[in-house]
Each structure stands twice: as structure tokens, then as C-alpha cells.
Short mmCIF file of N, CA, C and O in Angstrom, two decimals:
data_model
loop_
_atom_site.label_atom_id
_atom_site.label_comp_id
_atom_site.label_asym_id
_atom_site.label_seq_id
_atom_site.Cartn_x
_atom_site.Cartn_y
_atom_site.Cartn_z
N MET A 1 -62.65 -89.85 -30.27
CA MET A 1 -63.95 -89.66 -29.73
C MET A 1 -64.95 -90.13 -30.65
O MET A 1 -64.90 -89.65 -31.86
N ILE A 2 -65.92 -90.98 -30.34
CA ILE A 2 -66.75 -91.43 -31.40
C ILE A 2 -68.11 -90.62 -31.26
O ILE A 2 -68.67 -90.53 -30.25
N LEU A 3 -68.34 -89.91 -32.31
CA LEU A 3 -69.75 -89.38 -32.64
C LEU A 3 -70.53 -89.86 -33.76
O LEU A 3 -69.81 -90.44 -34.82
N ASN A 4 -71.89 -89.80 -33.69
CA ASN A 4 -72.72 -90.28 -34.83
C ASN A 4 -73.32 -89.06 -35.53
O ASN A 4 -74.12 -88.52 -35.00
N LEU A 5 -72.60 -88.74 -36.62
CA LEU A 5 -73.13 -87.45 -37.30
C LEU A 5 -73.72 -88.02 -38.59
O LEU A 5 -73.47 -89.07 -39.28
N SER A 6 -74.79 -87.22 -39.08
CA SER A 6 -75.58 -87.55 -39.97
C SER A 6 -75.77 -86.15 -41.13
O SER A 6 -76.20 -85.43 -40.37
N ASP A 7 -75.38 -86.59 -42.37
CA ASP A 7 -75.72 -85.31 -43.15
C ASP A 7 -77.08 -85.26 -43.54
O ASP A 7 -77.65 -84.29 -44.01
N LEU A 8 -77.90 -86.29 -43.32
CA LEU A 8 -79.36 -86.29 -43.54
C LEU A 8 -80.16 -85.75 -42.49
O LEU A 8 -81.33 -85.51 -42.63
N SER A 9 -79.59 -85.46 -41.34
CA SER A 9 -80.33 -84.79 -40.33
C SER A 9 -80.71 -83.32 -40.51
O SER A 9 -80.05 -82.59 -41.20
N ASP A 10 -81.78 -82.88 -39.94
CA ASP A 10 -82.16 -81.56 -40.22
C ASP A 10 -81.37 -80.67 -39.26
O ASP A 10 -81.33 -79.33 -39.50
N GLU A 11 -80.73 -81.25 -38.27
CA GLU A 11 -79.81 -80.52 -37.39
C GLU A 11 -78.35 -80.28 -37.93
O GLU A 11 -77.81 -81.25 -38.52
N PRO A 12 -77.84 -79.11 -38.05
CA PRO A 12 -76.61 -78.81 -38.59
C PRO A 12 -75.58 -79.63 -37.89
O PRO A 12 -75.69 -80.11 -36.74
N LEU A 13 -74.35 -79.89 -38.60
CA LEU A 13 -73.40 -80.70 -38.14
C LEU A 13 -72.74 -80.26 -36.84
O LEU A 13 -72.54 -80.97 -35.89
N HIS A 14 -72.55 -79.07 -36.87
CA HIS A 14 -71.81 -78.36 -35.52
C HIS A 14 -72.88 -78.60 -34.44
O HIS A 14 -72.30 -78.73 -33.36
N ALA A 15 -74.08 -78.37 -34.59
CA ALA A 15 -75.14 -78.66 -33.45
C ALA A 15 -75.01 -80.24 -32.98
O ALA A 15 -75.16 -80.55 -31.99
N GLN A 16 -74.88 -81.07 -33.96
CA GLN A 16 -74.88 -82.60 -33.66
C GLN A 16 -73.62 -82.80 -32.93
O GLN A 16 -73.79 -83.43 -31.91
N ILE A 17 -72.53 -82.15 -33.31
CA ILE A 17 -71.23 -82.31 -32.48
C ILE A 17 -71.38 -81.72 -31.07
O ILE A 17 -71.14 -82.41 -30.02
N SER A 18 -71.93 -80.49 -31.06
CA SER A 18 -71.89 -79.90 -29.54
C SER A 18 -72.94 -80.79 -28.86
O SER A 18 -72.74 -80.90 -27.46
N ARG A 19 -74.05 -81.17 -29.40
CA ARG A 19 -75.07 -81.95 -28.59
C ARG A 19 -74.51 -83.39 -28.11
O ARG A 19 -74.72 -83.47 -26.86
N GLN A 20 -73.61 -84.10 -28.84
CA GLN A 20 -73.26 -85.25 -28.49
C GLN A 20 -72.16 -85.05 -27.32
O GLN A 20 -72.11 -85.80 -26.50
N ILE A 21 -71.22 -84.21 -27.61
CA ILE A 21 -70.19 -83.84 -26.65
C ILE A 21 -70.89 -83.27 -25.31
O ILE A 21 -70.49 -83.84 -24.16
N ARG A 22 -71.92 -82.38 -25.30
CA ARG A 22 -72.59 -82.07 -24.21
C ARG A 22 -73.16 -83.20 -23.54
O ARG A 22 -73.09 -83.09 -22.24
N ALA A 23 -73.80 -83.94 -24.13
CA ALA A 23 -74.36 -85.26 -23.47
C ALA A 23 -73.30 -86.16 -22.87
O ALA A 23 -73.46 -86.50 -21.56
N LYS A 24 -72.24 -86.31 -23.24
CA LYS A 24 -71.09 -87.07 -22.69
C LYS A 24 -70.60 -86.32 -21.56
O LYS A 24 -70.34 -86.90 -20.46
N ILE A 25 -70.59 -85.11 -21.42
CA ILE A 25 -70.21 -84.16 -20.44
C ILE A 25 -71.24 -84.48 -19.22
O ILE A 25 -70.89 -84.63 -18.00
N LEU A 26 -72.43 -83.97 -19.45
CA LEU A 26 -73.53 -83.96 -18.51
C LEU A 26 -73.77 -85.45 -17.95
O LEU A 26 -74.21 -85.45 -16.74
N THR A 27 -73.48 -86.51 -18.82
CA THR A 27 -73.83 -87.86 -18.24
C THR A 27 -72.53 -88.34 -17.49
O THR A 27 -72.51 -89.48 -16.93
N GLY A 28 -71.45 -87.43 -17.44
CA GLY A 28 -70.29 -88.03 -16.76
C GLY A 28 -69.29 -88.96 -17.57
O GLY A 28 -68.24 -89.41 -17.04
N ASP A 29 -69.59 -89.26 -18.90
CA ASP A 29 -68.70 -89.83 -19.51
C ASP A 29 -67.40 -89.22 -19.93
O ASP A 29 -66.46 -89.70 -20.19
N LEU A 30 -67.46 -87.76 -19.81
CA LEU A 30 -66.24 -87.02 -20.02
C LEU A 30 -66.21 -86.22 -18.76
O LEU A 30 -67.06 -85.43 -18.42
N ASP A 31 -65.20 -86.61 -17.93
CA ASP A 31 -64.95 -85.69 -16.63
C ASP A 31 -64.33 -84.31 -16.82
O ASP A 31 -63.61 -84.29 -17.87
N GLY A 32 -64.54 -83.47 -15.76
CA GLY A 32 -63.91 -82.20 -15.77
C GLY A 32 -62.49 -82.42 -15.97
O GLY A 32 -61.68 -83.45 -15.23
N GLY A 33 -61.57 -81.67 -16.68
CA GLY A 33 -60.14 -81.69 -17.04
C GLY A 33 -59.82 -82.69 -18.27
O GLY A 33 -58.66 -82.58 -18.51
N ALA A 34 -60.85 -83.38 -18.62
CA ALA A 34 -60.44 -84.36 -19.80
C ALA A 34 -60.22 -83.46 -20.97
O ALA A 34 -60.88 -82.43 -21.30
N ALA A 35 -59.29 -83.82 -21.66
CA ALA A 35 -58.71 -83.00 -22.96
C ALA A 35 -59.73 -83.64 -23.98
O ALA A 35 -60.02 -84.69 -24.08
N LEU A 36 -60.08 -82.65 -25.00
CA LEU A 36 -60.81 -82.84 -25.94
C LEU A 36 -60.11 -83.14 -27.29
O LEU A 36 -59.05 -82.51 -27.24
N PRO A 37 -60.42 -83.79 -28.38
CA PRO A 37 -59.60 -83.76 -29.44
C PRO A 37 -59.36 -82.32 -30.10
O PRO A 37 -60.12 -81.50 -29.85
N SER A 38 -58.26 -82.28 -30.78
CA SER A 38 -58.07 -80.94 -31.23
C SER A 38 -59.07 -80.78 -32.40
O SER A 38 -59.63 -81.74 -32.93
N ILE A 39 -59.09 -79.41 -32.68
CA ILE A 39 -60.26 -79.28 -33.72
C ILE A 39 -59.95 -79.74 -35.05
O ILE A 39 -60.71 -80.44 -35.63
N ARG A 40 -58.61 -79.71 -35.40
CA ARG A 40 -58.26 -80.44 -36.73
C ARG A 40 -58.46 -81.91 -36.41
O ARG A 40 -58.85 -82.49 -37.46
N GLY A 41 -58.00 -82.53 -35.35
CA GLY A 41 -58.17 -83.97 -35.21
C GLY A 41 -59.46 -84.32 -35.43
O GLY A 41 -59.85 -85.47 -35.96
N LEU A 42 -60.50 -83.63 -34.70
CA LEU A 42 -61.69 -84.12 -34.62
C LEU A 42 -62.61 -83.96 -36.08
O LEU A 42 -63.06 -84.75 -36.53
N ALA A 43 -62.21 -82.78 -36.59
CA ALA A 43 -62.51 -82.46 -38.06
C ALA A 43 -62.14 -83.69 -39.02
O ALA A 43 -62.92 -84.23 -39.79
N LYS A 44 -60.86 -84.05 -38.84
CA LYS A 44 -60.50 -85.15 -39.82
C LYS A 44 -61.16 -86.38 -39.49
O LYS A 44 -61.46 -87.19 -40.40
N GLY A 45 -61.23 -86.76 -38.15
CA GLY A 45 -61.99 -88.06 -37.81
C GLY A 45 -63.41 -88.13 -38.25
O GLY A 45 -63.91 -89.31 -38.44
N GLN A 46 -63.91 -86.88 -38.10
CA GLN A 46 -65.48 -87.00 -38.37
C GLN A 46 -65.73 -86.67 -39.89
O GLN A 46 -66.99 -86.55 -40.23
N ARG A 47 -64.77 -86.26 -40.55
CA ARG A 47 -64.85 -85.80 -42.03
C ARG A 47 -65.73 -84.74 -42.26
O ARG A 47 -66.68 -84.66 -42.97
N VAL A 48 -65.45 -83.58 -41.36
CA VAL A 48 -66.18 -82.52 -41.36
C VAL A 48 -64.96 -81.34 -41.44
O VAL A 48 -63.86 -81.50 -41.28
N SER A 49 -65.63 -80.04 -41.72
CA SER A 49 -64.60 -78.84 -41.79
C SER A 49 -64.11 -78.46 -40.32
O SER A 49 -64.85 -78.73 -39.28
N VAL A 50 -62.89 -77.86 -40.29
CA VAL A 50 -62.49 -77.33 -39.25
C VAL A 50 -63.43 -76.27 -38.59
O VAL A 50 -63.59 -76.22 -37.37
N ILE A 51 -64.05 -75.61 -39.53
CA ILE A 51 -64.90 -74.49 -38.88
C ILE A 51 -66.11 -75.09 -38.30
O ILE A 51 -66.71 -74.51 -37.29
N THR A 52 -66.73 -76.08 -38.73
CA THR A 52 -67.83 -76.76 -38.10
C THR A 52 -67.49 -77.33 -36.67
O THR A 52 -68.13 -77.01 -35.77
N VAL A 53 -66.01 -77.79 -36.57
CA VAL A 53 -65.74 -78.30 -35.11
C VAL A 53 -65.52 -76.96 -34.23
O VAL A 53 -65.73 -76.95 -33.15
N GLN A 54 -64.96 -75.97 -34.93
CA GLN A 54 -64.72 -74.69 -34.03
C GLN A 54 -66.09 -74.22 -33.66
O GLN A 54 -66.08 -73.65 -32.36
N ARG A 55 -67.12 -74.11 -34.37
CA ARG A 55 -68.32 -73.56 -34.11
C ARG A 55 -69.07 -74.44 -32.92
O ARG A 55 -69.49 -73.96 -31.93
N ALA A 56 -68.82 -75.76 -33.05
CA ALA A 56 -69.36 -76.56 -31.91
C ALA A 56 -68.67 -76.42 -30.60
O ALA A 56 -69.31 -76.33 -29.47
N TYR A 57 -67.25 -76.29 -30.67
CA TYR A 57 -66.42 -75.94 -29.30
C TYR A 57 -66.83 -74.72 -28.90
O TYR A 57 -66.74 -74.36 -27.66
N ASP A 58 -67.08 -73.79 -29.79
CA ASP A 58 -67.33 -72.21 -29.34
C ASP A 58 -68.71 -72.12 -28.53
O ASP A 58 -68.78 -71.54 -27.56
N ASP A 59 -69.61 -73.14 -29.15
CA ASP A 59 -70.96 -73.27 -28.50
C ASP A 59 -70.60 -73.75 -27.23
O ASP A 59 -71.32 -73.40 -25.92
N LEU A 60 -70.15 -74.94 -26.89
CA LEU A 60 -69.83 -75.54 -25.60
C LEU A 60 -69.01 -74.81 -24.79
O LEU A 60 -69.35 -74.63 -23.47
N GLU A 61 -67.94 -73.90 -25.15
CA GLU A 61 -67.32 -72.90 -24.33
C GLU A 61 -68.28 -71.79 -23.74
O GLU A 61 -68.24 -71.49 -22.68
N HIS A 62 -69.11 -71.36 -24.72
CA HIS A 62 -70.23 -70.34 -24.29
C HIS A 62 -71.11 -70.79 -23.29
O HIS A 62 -71.40 -70.09 -22.43
N GLU A 63 -71.33 -72.29 -23.31
CA GLU A 63 -72.33 -72.72 -22.21
C GLU A 63 -71.64 -72.99 -20.93
O GLU A 63 -72.07 -73.32 -19.91
N GLY A 64 -70.18 -72.82 -21.00
CA GLY A 64 -69.47 -73.12 -19.84
C GLY A 64 -69.08 -74.68 -19.49
O GLY A 64 -68.63 -74.96 -18.41
N LEU A 65 -69.26 -75.45 -20.63
CA LEU A 65 -69.03 -76.85 -20.57
C LEU A 65 -67.64 -77.25 -20.83
O LEU A 65 -67.02 -78.12 -20.53
N VAL A 66 -66.88 -76.49 -21.65
CA VAL A 66 -65.60 -76.38 -22.15
C VAL A 66 -64.74 -75.17 -21.98
O VAL A 66 -65.29 -74.03 -22.00
N GLN A 67 -63.40 -75.45 -21.72
CA GLN A 67 -62.46 -74.38 -21.56
C GLN A 67 -61.36 -74.56 -22.66
O GLN A 67 -61.12 -75.56 -23.10
N SER A 68 -60.81 -73.40 -22.96
CA SER A 68 -59.89 -73.44 -24.03
C SER A 68 -58.66 -72.50 -23.67
O SER A 68 -58.84 -71.56 -22.65
N ARG A 69 -57.40 -72.93 -23.94
CA ARG A 69 -56.21 -72.11 -23.67
C ARG A 69 -55.66 -71.97 -25.20
O ARG A 69 -55.28 -73.10 -25.79
N ARG A 70 -55.35 -70.72 -25.44
CA ARG A 70 -54.83 -70.45 -26.78
C ARG A 70 -53.55 -71.23 -26.96
O ARG A 70 -52.67 -71.39 -26.32
N GLY A 71 -53.55 -72.05 -28.13
CA GLY A 71 -52.38 -72.89 -28.41
C GLY A 71 -52.23 -74.01 -27.69
O GLY A 71 -51.30 -75.14 -27.98
N LYS A 72 -53.14 -74.32 -26.76
CA LYS A 72 -53.08 -75.62 -25.94
C LYS A 72 -54.21 -76.54 -26.24
O LYS A 72 -53.99 -77.75 -26.02
N GLY A 73 -55.32 -76.20 -26.54
CA GLY A 73 -56.43 -77.04 -26.91
C GLY A 73 -57.79 -76.60 -26.04
O GLY A 73 -57.84 -75.61 -25.36
N PHE A 74 -58.60 -77.72 -25.94
CA PHE A 74 -59.91 -77.57 -25.14
C PHE A 74 -59.86 -78.66 -24.23
O PHE A 74 -59.50 -79.77 -24.38
N TRP A 75 -60.47 -78.42 -23.04
CA TRP A 75 -60.72 -79.30 -21.99
C TRP A 75 -62.15 -79.23 -21.49
O TRP A 75 -62.68 -78.19 -21.64
N VAL A 76 -62.59 -80.24 -20.88
CA VAL A 76 -63.91 -80.29 -20.20
C VAL A 76 -63.81 -79.48 -19.01
O VAL A 76 -62.83 -79.54 -18.06
N ALA A 77 -64.82 -78.34 -18.78
CA ALA A 77 -64.65 -77.68 -17.57
C ALA A 77 -65.10 -78.37 -16.41
O ALA A 77 -65.91 -79.32 -16.39
N PRO A 78 -64.47 -78.20 -15.33
CA PRO A 78 -64.93 -78.88 -13.97
C PRO A 78 -66.32 -78.34 -13.59
O PRO A 78 -66.51 -77.28 -13.29
N ILE A 79 -67.13 -79.33 -13.52
CA ILE A 79 -68.70 -79.04 -13.15
C ILE A 79 -69.17 -80.00 -12.11
O ILE A 79 -69.00 -81.19 -12.39
N ALA A 80 -69.69 -79.45 -10.93
CA ALA A 80 -70.30 -80.40 -10.07
C ALA A 80 -71.37 -80.97 -10.63
O ALA A 80 -72.15 -80.77 -11.51
N ASN A 81 -71.54 -82.28 -10.00
CA ASN A 81 -72.75 -83.26 -10.59
C ASN A 81 -74.05 -82.49 -10.40
O ASN A 81 -74.82 -82.68 -11.40
N GLY A 82 -74.06 -81.82 -9.37
CA GLY A 82 -75.55 -81.19 -9.11
C GLY A 82 -75.67 -79.86 -10.19
O GLY A 82 -76.88 -79.86 -10.66
N ARG A 83 -74.57 -79.36 -10.53
CA ARG A 83 -74.78 -78.38 -11.73
C ARG A 83 -75.07 -78.99 -12.97
O ARG A 83 -75.90 -78.51 -13.77
N LYS A 84 -74.59 -80.09 -13.26
CA LYS A 84 -74.78 -80.90 -14.48
C LYS A 84 -76.35 -81.17 -14.70
O LYS A 84 -76.83 -81.02 -15.66
N THR A 85 -76.81 -81.67 -13.40
CA THR A 85 -78.39 -81.98 -13.48
C THR A 85 -79.03 -80.68 -13.74
O THR A 85 -79.95 -80.74 -14.52
N THR A 86 -78.70 -79.68 -13.11
CA THR A 86 -79.42 -78.40 -13.26
C THR A 86 -79.27 -77.99 -14.69
O THR A 86 -80.28 -77.57 -15.35
N MET A 87 -78.07 -78.10 -15.34
CA MET A 87 -78.00 -77.69 -16.76
C MET A 87 -78.84 -78.59 -17.60
O MET A 87 -79.41 -77.93 -18.69
N ALA A 88 -78.96 -79.73 -17.36
CA ALA A 88 -79.70 -80.71 -18.30
C ALA A 88 -81.15 -80.27 -18.06
O ALA A 88 -82.12 -80.29 -19.20
N GLU A 89 -81.72 -80.02 -16.80
CA GLU A 89 -82.96 -79.66 -16.60
C GLU A 89 -83.33 -78.43 -17.33
O GLU A 89 -84.42 -78.30 -18.03
N GLU A 90 -82.50 -77.37 -17.20
CA GLU A 90 -82.67 -76.03 -17.87
C GLU A 90 -82.83 -76.27 -19.40
O GLU A 90 -83.82 -75.77 -20.03
N ARG A 91 -82.04 -77.06 -20.00
CA ARG A 91 -82.13 -77.27 -21.42
C ARG A 91 -83.36 -78.05 -21.80
O ARG A 91 -84.00 -77.52 -22.65
N PHE A 92 -83.70 -79.13 -20.95
CA PHE A 92 -85.06 -79.68 -21.22
C PHE A 92 -86.26 -78.91 -21.00
O PHE A 92 -87.18 -78.65 -21.87
N ALA A 93 -86.39 -78.04 -20.01
CA ALA A 93 -87.28 -76.95 -19.84
C ALA A 93 -87.49 -76.05 -20.91
O ALA A 93 -88.49 -75.81 -21.49
N ASP A 94 -86.34 -75.51 -21.41
CA ASP A 94 -86.26 -74.70 -22.71
C ASP A 94 -86.88 -75.27 -23.94
O ASP A 94 -87.75 -74.75 -24.52
N ALA A 95 -86.49 -76.54 -24.16
CA ALA A 95 -86.91 -77.33 -25.47
C ALA A 95 -88.38 -77.65 -25.26
O ALA A 95 -89.32 -77.50 -26.08
N LEU A 96 -88.81 -78.05 -24.06
CA LEU A 96 -90.20 -78.39 -23.77
C LEU A 96 -91.12 -77.20 -23.85
O LEU A 96 -92.36 -77.27 -24.33
N LYS A 97 -90.65 -76.13 -23.40
CA LYS A 97 -91.39 -74.73 -23.49
C LYS A 97 -91.83 -74.49 -24.88
O LYS A 97 -92.94 -74.11 -25.17
N LYS A 98 -90.85 -74.68 -25.66
CA LYS A 98 -91.01 -74.31 -27.09
C LYS A 98 -92.09 -75.22 -27.80
O LYS A 98 -93.00 -74.85 -28.40
N LEU A 99 -92.01 -76.52 -27.28
CA LEU A 99 -93.14 -77.66 -27.83
C LEU A 99 -94.36 -77.39 -27.48
O LEU A 99 -95.46 -77.60 -27.91
N VAL A 100 -94.48 -77.04 -25.99
CA VAL A 100 -95.62 -76.71 -25.48
C VAL A 100 -96.27 -75.53 -26.20
O VAL A 100 -97.59 -75.54 -26.33
N GLU A 101 -95.58 -74.47 -26.37
CA GLU A 101 -96.15 -73.32 -27.25
C GLU A 101 -96.71 -73.63 -28.51
O GLU A 101 -97.66 -73.18 -28.97
N HIS A 102 -96.05 -74.53 -29.32
CA HIS A 102 -96.48 -74.97 -30.53
C HIS A 102 -97.60 -75.84 -30.42
O HIS A 102 -98.59 -75.65 -31.29
N ALA A 103 -97.73 -76.90 -29.54
CA ALA A 103 -98.82 -77.68 -29.42
C ALA A 103 -99.99 -76.78 -29.06
O ALA A 103 -101.28 -77.07 -29.36
N ALA A 104 -99.94 -75.77 -28.03
CA ALA A 104 -101.11 -74.98 -27.82
C ALA A 104 -101.60 -74.15 -28.88
O ALA A 104 -102.63 -74.00 -29.07
N ALA A 105 -100.72 -73.84 -29.70
CA ALA A 105 -101.01 -72.98 -30.91
C ALA A 105 -101.83 -73.88 -32.01
O ALA A 105 -102.49 -73.31 -32.70
N GLU A 106 -101.50 -75.10 -31.86
CA GLU A 106 -102.15 -76.11 -32.72
C GLU A 106 -103.47 -76.60 -32.06
O GLU A 106 -104.05 -77.54 -32.68
N GLY A 107 -103.77 -76.22 -31.05
CA GLY A 107 -105.04 -76.52 -30.41
C GLY A 107 -105.01 -77.77 -29.28
O GLY A 107 -106.02 -77.99 -28.81
N LEU A 108 -103.88 -78.23 -29.05
CA LEU A 108 -103.75 -79.22 -27.87
C LEU A 108 -103.97 -78.50 -26.47
O LEU A 108 -103.26 -77.43 -26.29
N GLY A 109 -104.73 -79.14 -25.75
CA GLY A 109 -104.86 -78.73 -24.25
C GLY A 109 -103.86 -79.42 -23.35
O GLY A 109 -103.13 -80.26 -23.73
N GLU A 110 -103.86 -78.92 -22.16
CA GLU A 110 -102.89 -79.51 -21.00
C GLU A 110 -103.26 -80.96 -21.02
O GLU A 110 -102.10 -81.73 -20.93
N ALA A 111 -104.41 -81.38 -21.05
CA ALA A 111 -104.63 -82.97 -20.64
C ALA A 111 -103.97 -83.90 -21.84
O ALA A 111 -103.53 -84.83 -21.68
N GLU A 112 -104.11 -83.24 -23.20
CA GLU A 112 -103.64 -84.02 -24.19
C GLU A 112 -102.10 -83.99 -24.24
O GLU A 112 -101.49 -85.12 -24.54
N MET A 113 -101.69 -82.86 -23.86
CA MET A 113 -100.14 -82.82 -23.74
C MET A 113 -99.66 -83.71 -22.52
O MET A 113 -98.68 -84.35 -22.95
N ARG A 114 -100.24 -83.78 -21.52
CA ARG A 114 -99.64 -84.65 -20.47
C ARG A 114 -100.01 -86.10 -20.81
O ARG A 114 -98.94 -86.97 -20.56
N ARG A 115 -100.95 -86.53 -21.48
CA ARG A 115 -101.23 -87.84 -21.92
C ARG A 115 -100.21 -88.19 -22.95
O ARG A 115 -99.46 -89.33 -22.84
N ILE A 116 -99.76 -87.31 -23.93
CA ILE A 116 -98.66 -87.63 -24.83
C ILE A 116 -97.30 -87.64 -24.06
O ILE A 116 -96.46 -88.79 -24.32
N LEU A 117 -97.02 -86.82 -23.26
CA LEU A 117 -95.81 -86.93 -22.51
C LEU A 117 -95.74 -88.20 -21.68
O LEU A 117 -94.71 -88.84 -21.70
N ASP A 118 -96.75 -88.56 -20.92
CA ASP A 118 -96.74 -89.82 -20.15
C ASP A 118 -96.55 -90.98 -21.17
O ASP A 118 -95.81 -91.90 -20.72
N THR A 119 -97.20 -91.06 -22.24
CA THR A 119 -96.96 -92.17 -23.16
C THR A 119 -95.60 -92.25 -23.66
O THR A 119 -94.95 -93.38 -23.64
N LEU A 120 -94.97 -91.11 -23.90
CA LEU A 120 -93.53 -91.17 -24.37
C LEU A 120 -92.61 -91.76 -23.16
O LEU A 120 -91.67 -92.35 -23.38
N LEU A 121 -92.91 -91.07 -21.96
CA LEU A 121 -92.07 -91.54 -20.94
C LEU A 121 -92.16 -92.99 -20.53
O LEU A 121 -91.09 -93.63 -20.18
N LYS A 122 -93.41 -93.59 -20.69
CA LYS A 122 -93.45 -95.12 -20.41
C LYS A 122 -92.76 -95.86 -21.65
O LYS A 122 -92.14 -96.76 -21.17
N LYS A 123 -92.72 -95.28 -22.89
CA LYS A 123 -92.15 -96.06 -23.88
C LYS A 123 -90.60 -95.94 -23.62
O LYS A 123 -89.95 -96.92 -23.88
N GLY A 124 -90.09 -94.83 -23.23
CA GLY A 124 -88.68 -94.65 -22.84
C GLY A 124 -88.29 -95.41 -21.66
O GLY A 124 -87.31 -96.00 -21.76
N ALA A 125 -89.13 -95.81 -20.76
CA ALA A 125 -88.65 -96.56 -19.66
C ALA A 125 -88.63 -98.07 -20.07
O ALA A 125 -87.97 -98.91 -19.27
N ARG A 126 -89.24 -98.35 -21.13
CA ARG A 126 -89.22 -99.80 -21.61
C ARG A 126 -87.95 -100.07 -22.33
O ARG A 126 -87.74 -101.28 -22.75
N LYS A 127 -87.21 -99.18 -22.71
CA LYS A 127 -86.06 -99.45 -23.60
C LYS A 127 -85.07 -100.26 -22.74
O LYS A 127 -84.76 -100.29 -21.73
#
């Protein structure tokens, strides 16, 4: 499994791992039932500690994206496509809520926030 991890990121390594695997699951790059690399194997391949990978897998299991069997490993949980979309929307709404609260606390109004979001969405569409 190819992941792009950076020690220079503000995001902890375990969060980078869980975010990237979550994205692969929610976009369908990893299907339900697909085996994930062993904790030791992924740790070795990514040059991180076993504890870092364990924390990432625990986060994903807590979210219901991954299932584990003691002594057998980790698999992608079977999730309906509609549920994948809902999960992605919920995560986006949670993240956006925090940003809106911060922006409002810094004096931005609804019109400014909408303008910024529209600009960012237009830039994203051009990629």
C-alpha cells in the first residue's frame, strides 16, 4: 500500500495513515473485504513505529471502516456506497463547522465565507 507520509506535517503520522486509508476506502479504491497490510508490514514499509500503525488502524476500526480478527489481521469493512458518501459528508460537515466557527470568531461574515468557499471550489474544479 502506497501512502505519502511526511514528518514535516502538523498532522501526526497515525492521523496521516488513517486519513489516507480512509480516503481509499470511501472512494472505493479499497473494497469491502480487502485485506490491509499487517501492522508490522505497514510499519516497516512506511518506516514508522508499530504503535503508530496500531493507532491508525484502531481509529479506522472505531469509525467502522475496518474490521479486525485477533491473530488474523485487518480487513476493510463492507460498506454500502451510499453510506460511504454519507460518512464523507459527515466528516466534511464536522471539519467545516470548526472552520466556520473560527472564521466567525475572527470577524468574517456569511457572505465572505461563501465567497471564499466558492473561490476554492472553482479552483478545485480546474485541477
